[in-house]
mmCIF file of C-alpha atoms in Angstrom:
data_model
loop_
_atom_site.group_PDB
_atom_site.id
_atom_site.type_symbol
_atom_site.label_atom_id
_atom_site.label_comp_id
_atom_site.label_asym_id
_atom_site.label_seq_id
_atom_site.Cartn_x
_atom_site.Cartn_y
_atom_site.Cartn_z
ATOM 1 C CA UNK A 1 9.735 -19.493 22.913
ATOM 2 C CA UNK A 2 9.404 -22.024 20.119
ATOM 3 C CA UNK A 3 12.892 -23.691 18.339
ATOM 4 C CA UNK A 4 12.534 -24.073 14.957
ATOM 5 C CA UNK A 5 13.453 -28.007 15.220
ATOM 6 C CA UNK A 6 10.288 -28.100 17.253
ATOM 7 C CA UNK A 7 8.216 -26.919 14.153
ATOM 8 C CA UNK A 8 6.252 -30.005 13.210
ATOM 9 C CA UNK A 9 5.171 -28.772 9.924
ATOM 10 C CA UNK A 10 7.445 -30.640 7.460
ATOM 11 C CA UNK A 11 6.327 -29.103 3.984
ATOM 12 C CA UNK A 12 6.037 -25.754 4.808
ATOM 13 C CA UNK A 13 10.003 -26.334 6.539
ATOM 14 C CA UNK A 14 11.149 -27.130 2.964
ATOM 15 C CA UNK A 15 10.450 -23.279 1.891
ATOM 16 C CA UNK A 16 12.980 -22.425 4.089
ATOM 17 C CA UNK A 17 16.745 -22.464 3.970
ATOM 18 C CA UNK A 18 17.798 -22.133 7.600
ATOM 19 C CA UNK A 19 21.730 -21.107 6.942
ATOM 20 C CA UNK A 20 21.480 -18.731 10.048
ATOM 21 C CA UNK A 21 23.507 -20.141 12.331
ATOM 22 C CA UNK A 22 21.812 -19.740 15.354
ATOM 23 C CA UNK A 23 18.626 -20.999 17.076
ATOM 24 C CA UNK A 24 16.057 -18.583 16.711
ATOM 25 C CA UNK A 25 15.921 -17.812 20.308
ATOM 26 C CA UNK A 26 19.337 -16.644 20.203
ATOM 27 C CA UNK A 27 18.165 -14.185 17.133
ATOM 28 C CA UNK A 28 15.209 -12.935 19.364
ATOM 29 C CA UNK A 29 17.613 -12.285 22.097
ATOM 30 C CA UNK A 30 19.847 -10.239 19.893
ATOM 31 C CA UNK A 31 16.622 -8.281 18.489
ATOM 32 C CA UNK A 32 16.019 -7.704 22.114
ATOM 33 C CA UNK A 33 19.888 -6.573 22.565
ATOM 34 C CA UNK A 34 19.176 -3.883 19.665
ATOM 35 C CA UNK A 35 16.037 -2.889 20.755
ATOM 36 C CA UNK A 36 17.163 -2.681 24.449
ATOM 37 C CA UNK A 37 19.478 -0.286 23.409
ATOM 38 C CA UNK A 38 17.939 1.915 20.905
ATOM 39 C CA UNK A 39 16.039 3.014 24.102
ATOM 40 C CA UNK A 40 12.810 0.357 23.980
ATOM 41 C CA UNK A 41 12.004 -0.483 27.726
ATOM 42 C CA UNK A 42 12.519 -3.271 29.264
ATOM 43 C CA UNK A 43 8.609 -3.129 29.892
ATOM 44 C CA UNK A 44 7.964 -3.578 26.095
ATOM 45 C CA UNK A 45 10.617 -5.721 24.966
ATOM 46 C CA UNK A 46 9.209 -8.366 27.403
ATOM 47 C CA UNK A 47 5.339 -7.919 26.546
ATOM 48 C CA UNK A 48 6.228 -7.961 22.987
ATOM 49 C CA UNK A 49 8.746 -10.820 22.915
ATOM 50 C CA UNK A 50 6.967 -12.780 25.516
ATOM 51 C CA UNK A 51 5.599 -16.365 23.695
ATOM 52 C CA UNK A 52 7.397 -14.903 20.794
ATOM 53 C CA UNK A 53 7.086 -17.653 18.095
ATOM 54 C CA UNK A 54 8.677 -18.817 14.919
ATOM 55 C CA UNK A 55 6.285 -18.369 12.023
ATOM 56 C CA UNK A 56 6.497 -20.586 8.525
ATOM 57 C CA UNK A 57 3.976 -19.858 6.855
ATOM 58 C CA UNK A 58 5.117 -16.241 6.627
ATOM 59 C CA UNK A 59 8.108 -17.433 4.891
ATOM 60 C CA UNK A 60 6.307 -19.712 3.135
ATOM 61 C CA UNK A 61 3.601 -16.785 1.900
ATOM 62 C CA UNK A 62 6.826 -14.414 1.582
ATOM 63 C CA UNK A 63 8.687 -17.164 -0.818
ATOM 64 C CA UNK A 64 5.713 -18.624 -2.811
ATOM 65 C CA UNK A 65 3.440 -14.940 -4.199
ATOM 66 C CA UNK A 66 1.293 -16.156 -6.893
ATOM 67 C CA UNK A 67 3.177 -15.911 -10.121
ATOM 68 C CA UNK A 68 0.581 -16.091 -12.872
ATOM 69 C CA UNK A 69 -0.494 -12.133 -14.267
ATOM 70 C CA UNK A 70 -4.023 -11.075 -14.901
ATOM 71 C CA UNK A 71 -4.451 -8.397 -17.485
ATOM 72 C CA UNK A 72 -6.128 -5.246 -16.368
ATOM 73 C CA UNK A 73 -9.514 -6.610 -18.189
ATOM 74 C CA UNK A 74 -9.148 -9.711 -15.489
ATOM 75 C CA UNK A 75 -7.863 -7.993 -12.619
ATOM 76 C CA UNK A 76 -9.713 -4.931 -12.409
ATOM 77 C CA UNK A 77 -13.169 -6.472 -12.347
ATOM 78 C CA UNK A 78 -11.945 -8.750 -9.164
ATOM 79 C CA UNK A 79 -10.150 -6.380 -6.957
ATOM 80 C CA UNK A 80 -12.682 -3.566 -7.500
ATOM 81 C CA UNK A 81 -16.071 -5.648 -8.076
ATOM 82 C CA UNK A 82 -19.443 -3.812 -8.057
ATOM 83 C CA UNK A 83 -20.406 -4.447 -4.836
ATOM 84 C CA UNK A 84 -17.398 -2.808 -2.852
ATOM 85 C CA UNK A 85 -17.970 -0.246 -5.439
ATOM 86 C CA UNK A 86 -21.752 0.387 -3.345
ATOM 87 C CA UNK A 87 -19.911 -0.533 -0.204
ATOM 88 C CA UNK A 88 -17.525 2.511 -0.514
ATOM 89 C CA UNK A 89 -20.352 4.645 -1.888
ATOM 90 C CA UNK A 90 -22.427 3.975 1.344
ATOM 91 C CA UNK A 91 -19.496 4.523 3.840
ATOM 92 C CA UNK A 92 -18.499 7.915 1.932
ATOM 93 C CA UNK A 93 -21.671 8.685 2.494
ATOM 94 C CA UNK A 94 -21.621 7.871 6.653
ATOM 95 C CA UNK A 95 -17.728 9.336 6.767
ATOM 96 C CA UNK A 96 -18.622 12.209 4.645
ATOM 97 C CA UNK A 97 -18.098 14.824 7.028
ATOM 98 C CA UNK A 98 -15.011 13.066 8.645
ATOM 99 C CA UNK A 99 -13.027 12.320 5.617
ATOM 100 C CA UNK A 100 -14.015 16.657 4.236
ATOM 101 C CA UNK A 101 -12.091 17.679 7.540
ATOM 102 C CA UNK A 102 -9.152 15.544 7.207
ATOM 103 C CA UNK A 103 -8.907 15.769 3.128
ATOM 104 C CA UNK A 104 -9.431 19.515 3.231
ATOM 105 C CA UNK A 105 -6.883 19.332 6.732
ATOM 106 C CA UNK A 106 -4.654 17.826 4.205
ATOM 107 C CA UNK A 107 -5.350 18.438 0.556
ATOM 108 C CA UNK A 108 -6.453 15.357 0.078
ATOM 109 C CA UNK A 109 -9.417 14.381 -1.990
ATOM 110 C CA UNK A 110 -11.282 12.604 0.060
ATOM 111 C CA UNK A 111 -12.161 9.581 -2.354
ATOM 112 C CA UNK A 112 -8.827 8.657 -2.468
ATOM 113 C CA UNK A 113 -8.816 7.825 0.775
ATOM 114 C CA UNK A 114 -11.227 6.162 1.134
ATOM 115 C CA UNK A 115 -10.778 3.997 -2.253
ATOM 116 C CA UNK A 116 -7.352 3.280 -0.490
ATOM 117 C CA UNK A 117 -8.794 2.089 2.577
ATOM 118 C CA UNK A 118 -10.838 -0.574 0.350
ATOM 119 C CA UNK A 119 -8.555 -1.722 -2.221
ATOM 120 C CA UNK A 120 -5.854 -2.348 1.093
ATOM 121 C CA UNK A 121 -7.855 -3.882 3.757
ATOM 122 C CA UNK A 122 -11.870 -3.854 2.321
ATOM 123 C CA UNK A 123 -12.160 -0.865 4.094
ATOM 124 C CA UNK A 124 -11.034 -2.368 8.015
ATOM 125 C CA UNK A 125 -12.413 -6.235 7.306
ATOM 126 C CA UNK A 126 -9.103 -8.142 6.456
ATOM 127 C CA UNK A 127 -6.329 -6.407 8.265
ATOM 128 C CA UNK A 128 -4.018 -9.799 8.762
ATOM 129 C CA UNK A 129 -4.162 -12.488 11.971
ATOM 130 C CA UNK A 130 -0.322 -12.135 12.322
ATOM 131 C CA UNK A 131 1.545 -10.662 15.651
ATOM 132 C CA UNK A 132 3.369 -8.537 14.310
ATOM 133 C CA UNK A 133 6.652 -9.672 16.339
ATOM 134 C CA UNK A 134 6.187 -12.883 15.141
ATOM 135 C CA UNK A 135 6.106 -11.582 11.487
ATOM 136 C CA UNK A 136 8.554 -9.768 11.436
ATOM 137 C CA UNK A 137 11.132 -11.756 13.826
ATOM 138 C CA UNK A 138 10.739 -14.322 11.844
ATOM 139 C CA UNK A 139 11.096 -13.136 8.286
ATOM 140 C CA UNK A 140 14.581 -11.352 9.799
ATOM 141 C CA UNK A 141 15.848 -14.644 11.033
ATOM 142 C CA UNK A 142 14.712 -16.313 7.860
ATOM 143 C CA UNK A 143 17.733 -13.980 6.931
ATOM 144 C CA UNK A 144 16.731 -13.449 3.209
ATOM 145 C CA UNK A 145 15.768 -9.948 3.569
ATOM 146 C CA UNK A 146 17.405 -9.090 6.904
ATOM 147 C CA UNK A 147 18.311 -5.621 7.245
ATOM 148 C CA UNK A 148 15.069 -5.039 6.161
ATOM 149 C CA UNK A 149 13.015 -6.473 8.634
ATOM 150 C CA UNK A 150 15.053 -6.022 11.203
ATOM 151 C CA UNK A 151 14.910 -2.909 10.776
ATOM 152 C CA UNK A 152 10.791 -3.242 10.745
ATOM 153 C CA UNK A 153 10.854 -5.089 14.040
ATOM 154 C CA UNK A 154 12.775 -1.838 15.661
ATOM 155 C CA UNK A 155 10.086 0.327 14.193
ATOM 156 C CA UNK A 156 7.356 -2.072 15.520
ATOM 157 C CA UNK A 157 8.523 -2.254 19.171
ATOM 158 C CA UNK A 158 9.280 1.786 19.342
ATOM 159 C CA UNK A 159 5.742 2.038 17.967
ATOM 160 C CA UNK A 160 4.441 -0.148 20.972
ATOM 161 C CA UNK A 161 6.764 1.478 23.581
ATOM 162 C CA UNK A 162 5.407 4.766 22.196
ATOM 163 C CA UNK A 163 2.019 3.249 23.521
ATOM 164 C CA UNK A 164 -0.261 3.670 20.695
ATOM 165 C CA UNK A 165 -0.791 0.053 20.711
ATOM 166 C CA UNK A 166 -0.393 -2.765 22.800
ATOM 167 C CA UNK A 167 2.406 -6.010 21.776
ATOM 168 C CA UNK A 168 -0.482 -7.915 21.770
ATOM 169 C CA UNK A 169 -2.987 -5.915 19.783
ATOM 170 C CA UNK A 170 -0.455 -5.547 16.957
ATOM 171 C CA UNK A 171 -1.542 -7.517 14.455
ATOM 172 C CA UNK A 172 -1.013 -7.384 10.834
ATOM 173 C CA UNK A 173 -0.058 -9.263 7.815
ATOM 174 C CA UNK A 174 2.481 -12.030 6.959
ATOM 175 C CA UNK A 175 5.082 -9.469 6.473
ATOM 176 C CA UNK A 176 4.039 -7.012 9.317
ATOM 177 C CA UNK A 177 1.390 -4.613 7.355
ATOM 178 C CA UNK A 178 -0.435 -3.550 9.899
ATOM 179 C CA UNK A 179 -3.774 -1.887 10.425
ATOM 180 C CA UNK A 180 -6.581 -1.256 8.005
ATOM 181 C CA UNK A 181 -4.630 1.349 6.280
ATOM 182 C CA UNK A 182 -1.883 -1.505 6.292
ATOM 183 C CA UNK A 183 1.335 0.010 6.735
ATOM 184 C CA UNK A 184 4.772 -1.614 7.615
ATOM 185 C CA UNK A 185 5.892 -0.205 10.504
ATOM 186 C CA UNK A 186 8.477 1.875 9.412
ATOM 187 C CA UNK A 187 5.218 3.833 7.237
ATOM 188 C CA UNK A 188 3.875 4.303 10.670
ATOM 189 C CA UNK A 189 6.677 6.180 12.394
ATOM 190 C CA UNK A 190 7.060 8.555 9.303
ATOM 191 C CA UNK A 191 3.083 8.864 8.446
ATOM 192 C CA UNK A 192 0.873 7.781 10.886
ATOM 193 C CA UNK A 193 -1.344 10.268 12.028
ATOM 194 C CA UNK A 194 -4.018 11.017 15.096
ATOM 195 C CA UNK A 195 -7.169 11.989 13.252
ATOM 196 C CA UNK A 196 -9.316 12.231 16.309
ATOM 197 C CA UNK A 197 -7.159 14.573 18.646
ATOM 198 C CA UNK A 198 -6.614 11.685 21.348
ATOM 199 C CA UNK A 199 -3.243 11.259 21.269
ATOM 200 C CA UNK A 200 -2.890 8.006 19.918
ATOM 201 C CA UNK A 201 -2.066 6.701 16.349
ATOM 202 C CA UNK A 202 -4.946 3.684 15.952
ATOM 203 C CA UNK A 203 -4.689 2.401 12.667
ATOM 204 C CA UNK A 204 -6.347 -0.986 13.804
ATOM 205 C CA UNK A 205 -9.568 0.377 15.237
ATOM 206 C CA UNK A 206 -10.066 4.260 14.781
ATOM 207 C CA UNK A 207 -11.285 5.236 11.058
ATOM 208 C CA UNK A 208 -10.482 8.913 11.781
ATOM 209 C CA UNK A 209 -6.528 7.980 11.936
ATOM 210 C CA UNK A 210 -6.618 5.775 9.484
ATOM 211 C CA UNK A 211 -7.961 8.123 7.222
ATOM 212 C CA UNK A 212 -5.158 10.953 8.226
ATOM 213 C CA UNK A 213 -2.776 8.393 8.106
ATOM 214 C CA UNK A 214 -3.440 7.611 4.338
ATOM 215 C CA UNK A 215 -4.087 11.295 3.926
ATOM 216 C CA UNK A 216 -0.415 12.208 5.313
ATOM 217 C CA UNK A 217 1.054 9.897 3.277
ATOM 218 C CA UNK A 218 -0.139 10.899 0.234
ATOM 219 C CA UNK A 219 0.326 15.140 1.075
ATOM 220 C CA UNK A 220 3.749 14.379 2.044
ATOM 221 C CA UNK A 221 4.771 12.408 -1.180
ATOM 222 C CA UNK A 222 3.686 15.015 -3.316
ATOM 223 C CA UNK A 223 -0.355 14.748 -3.773
ATOM 224 C CA UNK A 224 -1.690 17.544 -5.862
ATOM 225 C CA UNK A 225 -5.844 18.265 -4.733
ATOM 226 C CA UNK A 226 -5.411 20.308 -7.352
ATOM 227 C CA UNK A 227 -5.925 17.698 -10.193
ATOM 228 C CA UNK A 228 -6.859 14.618 -10.697
ATOM 229 C CA UNK A 229 -4.720 10.708 -10.945
ATOM 230 C CA UNK A 230 -5.125 10.263 -15.104
ATOM 231 C CA UNK A 231 -7.607 9.079 -17.266
ATOM 232 C CA UNK A 232 -7.613 6.018 -19.629
ATOM 233 C CA UNK A 233 -6.199 7.117 -23.293
ATOM 234 C CA UNK A 234 -6.777 5.809 -26.867
ATOM 235 C CA UNK A 235 -3.436 6.381 -29.015
ATOM 236 C CA UNK A 236 -3.727 6.269 -32.836
ATOM 237 C CA UNK A 237 -2.279 3.503 -35.182
ATOM 238 C CA UNK A 238 1.405 2.639 -35.402
ATOM 239 C CA UNK A 239 2.062 5.092 -32.085
ATOM 240 C CA UNK A 240 6.017 4.575 -31.017
ATOM 241 C CA UNK A 241 5.446 2.898 -28.109
ATOM 242 C CA UNK A 242 9.166 3.600 -26.956
ATOM 243 C CA UNK A 243 7.436 6.727 -25.794
ATOM 244 C CA UNK A 244 5.943 5.103 -22.792
ATOM 245 C CA UNK A 245 6.889 4.816 -19.392
ATOM 246 C CA UNK A 246 7.336 6.567 -15.944
ATOM 247 C CA UNK A 247 11.264 7.499 -16.254
ATOM 248 C CA UNK A 248 12.665 10.522 -16.340
ATOM 249 C CA UNK A 249 12.292 12.037 -19.512
ATOM 250 C CA UNK A 250 9.202 10.413 -20.464
ATOM 251 C CA UNK A 251 6.640 13.214 -19.391
ATOM 252 C CA UNK A 252 5.279 15.297 -22.258
ATOM 253 C CA UNK A 253 2.259 17.985 -21.550
ATOM 254 C CA UNK A 254 -1.140 17.188 -22.085
ATOM 255 C CA UNK A 255 -1.018 19.507 -25.497
ATOM 256 C CA UNK A 256 2.055 17.421 -26.474
ATOM 257 C CA UNK A 257 0.073 13.843 -26.270
ATOM 258 C CA UNK A 258 -2.929 15.333 -27.934
ATOM 259 C CA UNK A 259 -0.057 16.786 -30.910
ATOM 260 C CA UNK A 260 0.933 13.019 -31.298
ATOM 261 C CA UNK A 261 -2.912 12.034 -31.895
ATOM 262 C CA UNK A 262 -3.198 10.349 -28.233
ATOM 263 C CA UNK A 263 -7.014 10.810 -27.293
ATOM 264 C CA UNK A 264 -9.767 10.108 -24.656
ATOM 265 C CA UNK A 265 -10.660 6.944 -24.276
ATOM 266 C CA UNK A 266 -14.410 8.073 -26.343
ATOM 267 C CA UNK A 267 -12.156 9.320 -28.924
ATOM 268 C CA UNK A 268 -12.073 13.176 -27.943
ATOM 269 C CA UNK A 269 -9.992 15.448 -27.717
ATOM 270 C CA UNK A 270 -8.052 15.380 -24.606
ATOM 271 C CA UNK A 271 -9.050 18.614 -21.858
ATOM 272 C CA UNK A 272 -7.120 22.384 -22.563
ATOM 273 C CA UNK A 273 -6.303 23.460 -19.147
ATOM 274 C CA UNK A 274 -5.703 26.748 -18.553
ATOM 275 C CA UNK A 275 -2.249 25.332 -17.402
ATOM 276 C CA UNK A 276 -0.812 22.939 -19.365
ATOM 277 C CA UNK A 277 0.210 19.390 -17.398
ATOM 278 C CA UNK A 278 3.068 16.976 -17.677
ATOM 279 C CA UNK A 279 1.325 13.095 -18.324
ATOM 280 C CA UNK A 280 3.056 9.907 -18.587
ATOM 281 C CA UNK A 281 1.674 7.073 -21.204
ATOM 282 C CA UNK A 282 1.629 3.853 -19.629
ATOM 283 C CA UNK A 283 0.824 0.557 -20.987
ATOM 284 C CA UNK A 284 0.861 -2.339 -18.051
ATOM 285 C CA UNK A 285 -0.411 -4.944 -20.298
ATOM 286 C CA UNK A 286 1.701 -3.439 -23.477
ATOM 287 C CA UNK A 287 0.096 -1.505 -25.921
ATOM 288 C CA UNK A 288 -3.334 -4.262 -27.031
ATOM 289 C CA UNK A 289 -4.617 -3.543 -23.605
ATOM 290 C CA UNK A 290 -5.712 -0.728 -21.635
ATOM 291 C CA UNK A 291 -3.504 2.721 -21.902
ATOM 292 C CA UNK A 292 -3.597 5.247 -20.005
ATOM 293 C CA UNK A 293 -1.868 8.652 -19.713
ATOM 294 C CA UNK A 294 -0.795 9.259 -15.967
ATOM 295 C CA UNK A 295 -0.151 12.745 -13.738
ATOM 296 C CA UNK A 296 1.850 12.769 -10.607
ATOM 297 C CA UNK A 297 -0.784 11.583 -7.843
ATOM 298 C CA UNK A 298 -0.392 8.868 -9.927
ATOM 299 C CA UNK A 299 3.091 8.433 -9.027
ATOM 300 C CA UNK A 300 2.371 9.413 -5.490
ATOM 301 C CA UNK A 301 0.479 6.393 -5.603
ATOM 302 C CA UNK A 302 3.053 4.116 -6.667
ATOM 303 C CA UNK A 303 5.086 5.058 -3.748
ATOM 304 C CA UNK A 304 2.522 3.137 -1.794
ATOM 305 C CA UNK A 305 3.012 0.363 -4.249
ATOM 306 C CA UNK A 306 5.445 -0.253 -7.062
ATOM 307 C CA UNK A 307 2.488 -1.729 -8.969
ATOM 308 C CA UNK A 308 0.694 -0.580 -11.869
ATOM 309 C CA UNK A 309 -2.863 -2.858 -11.155
ATOM 310 C CA UNK A 310 -2.636 -1.814 -7.772
ATOM 311 C CA UNK A 311 -2.815 2.122 -8.108
ATOM 312 C CA UNK A 312 -5.382 1.445 -11.310
ATOM 313 C CA UNK A 313 -7.530 -0.322 -8.579
ATOM 314 C CA UNK A 314 -7.586 2.445 -5.967
ATOM 315 C CA UNK A 315 -7.736 5.453 -8.779
ATOM 316 C CA UNK A 316 -10.645 3.139 -10.747
ATOM 317 C CA UNK A 317 -12.646 2.661 -7.018
ATOM 318 C CA UNK A 318 -12.128 6.633 -6.610
ATOM 319 C CA UNK A 319 -14.158 7.361 -10.051
ATOM 320 C CA UNK A 320 -16.468 5.008 -8.731
ATOM 321 C CA UNK A 321 -17.157 6.155 -5.696
ATOM 322 C CA UNK A 322 -18.791 9.385 -7.750
ATOM 323 C CA UNK A 323 -20.269 8.416 -10.437
#
């Protein structure tokens, strides 16, 4: 194991506070003791921490995330370019039988399963090259969010111990997000599913497991297959923007929004449903940018990732798959 003083990357070291009073080696020993007390086997611990390394680049990434804010008009074409839409349509056809089976099992529309796959990892092409134990141990040691990353380290060790993947093959992002659906280890333990019946939950290499895990997450989080996610809308002049937001009490029915002058983006009236549905008005770029009425399925996507932009990228791709 490498101690932090042996890492010869000066410009990277400046990003870390190094307030931890113990060395990284000593910290790892503490992680191993905690894991063993939680029932993790010695065999798993030996494999997981063999040649474990402190990864300063993970600290840099954690502390130096992009600050520039794009507008939705700039972001959506970058997040969902035409080539990605074309690829999504091909994969939708290729995996249609499997997606339909899993969608029916969990009550989730297949196009959203595929869209999340596309936005999270470009359909499995970009899953991260960090050894998850290295990344999580480093971030826990850094101390800024120690409790969170220490918990995720314990979860990762449990996944290895259960035999879903080997320690050496457990790869992910700098933050420890894993596999083609980019689950944190705790999310894996809560939502990962065996989509092909082989007894493993392999979100790294098995599309069926990726689809089933994604669908299970959405279903468990409250997905309603009978409704869509929402729609872009147009506001009347001098609209009261204090009505905007996802907080409790901000929701109104489609009928009520229509009475306030909200229309579809093309100016047509909002749909009239046999059973009215609650919706929230959101304006991620303020009233001068794109404005949407969202339904509860959009709120479910926000549980996956708390970014308006992320959820809109997913919904935009999901819609374009069937256009």
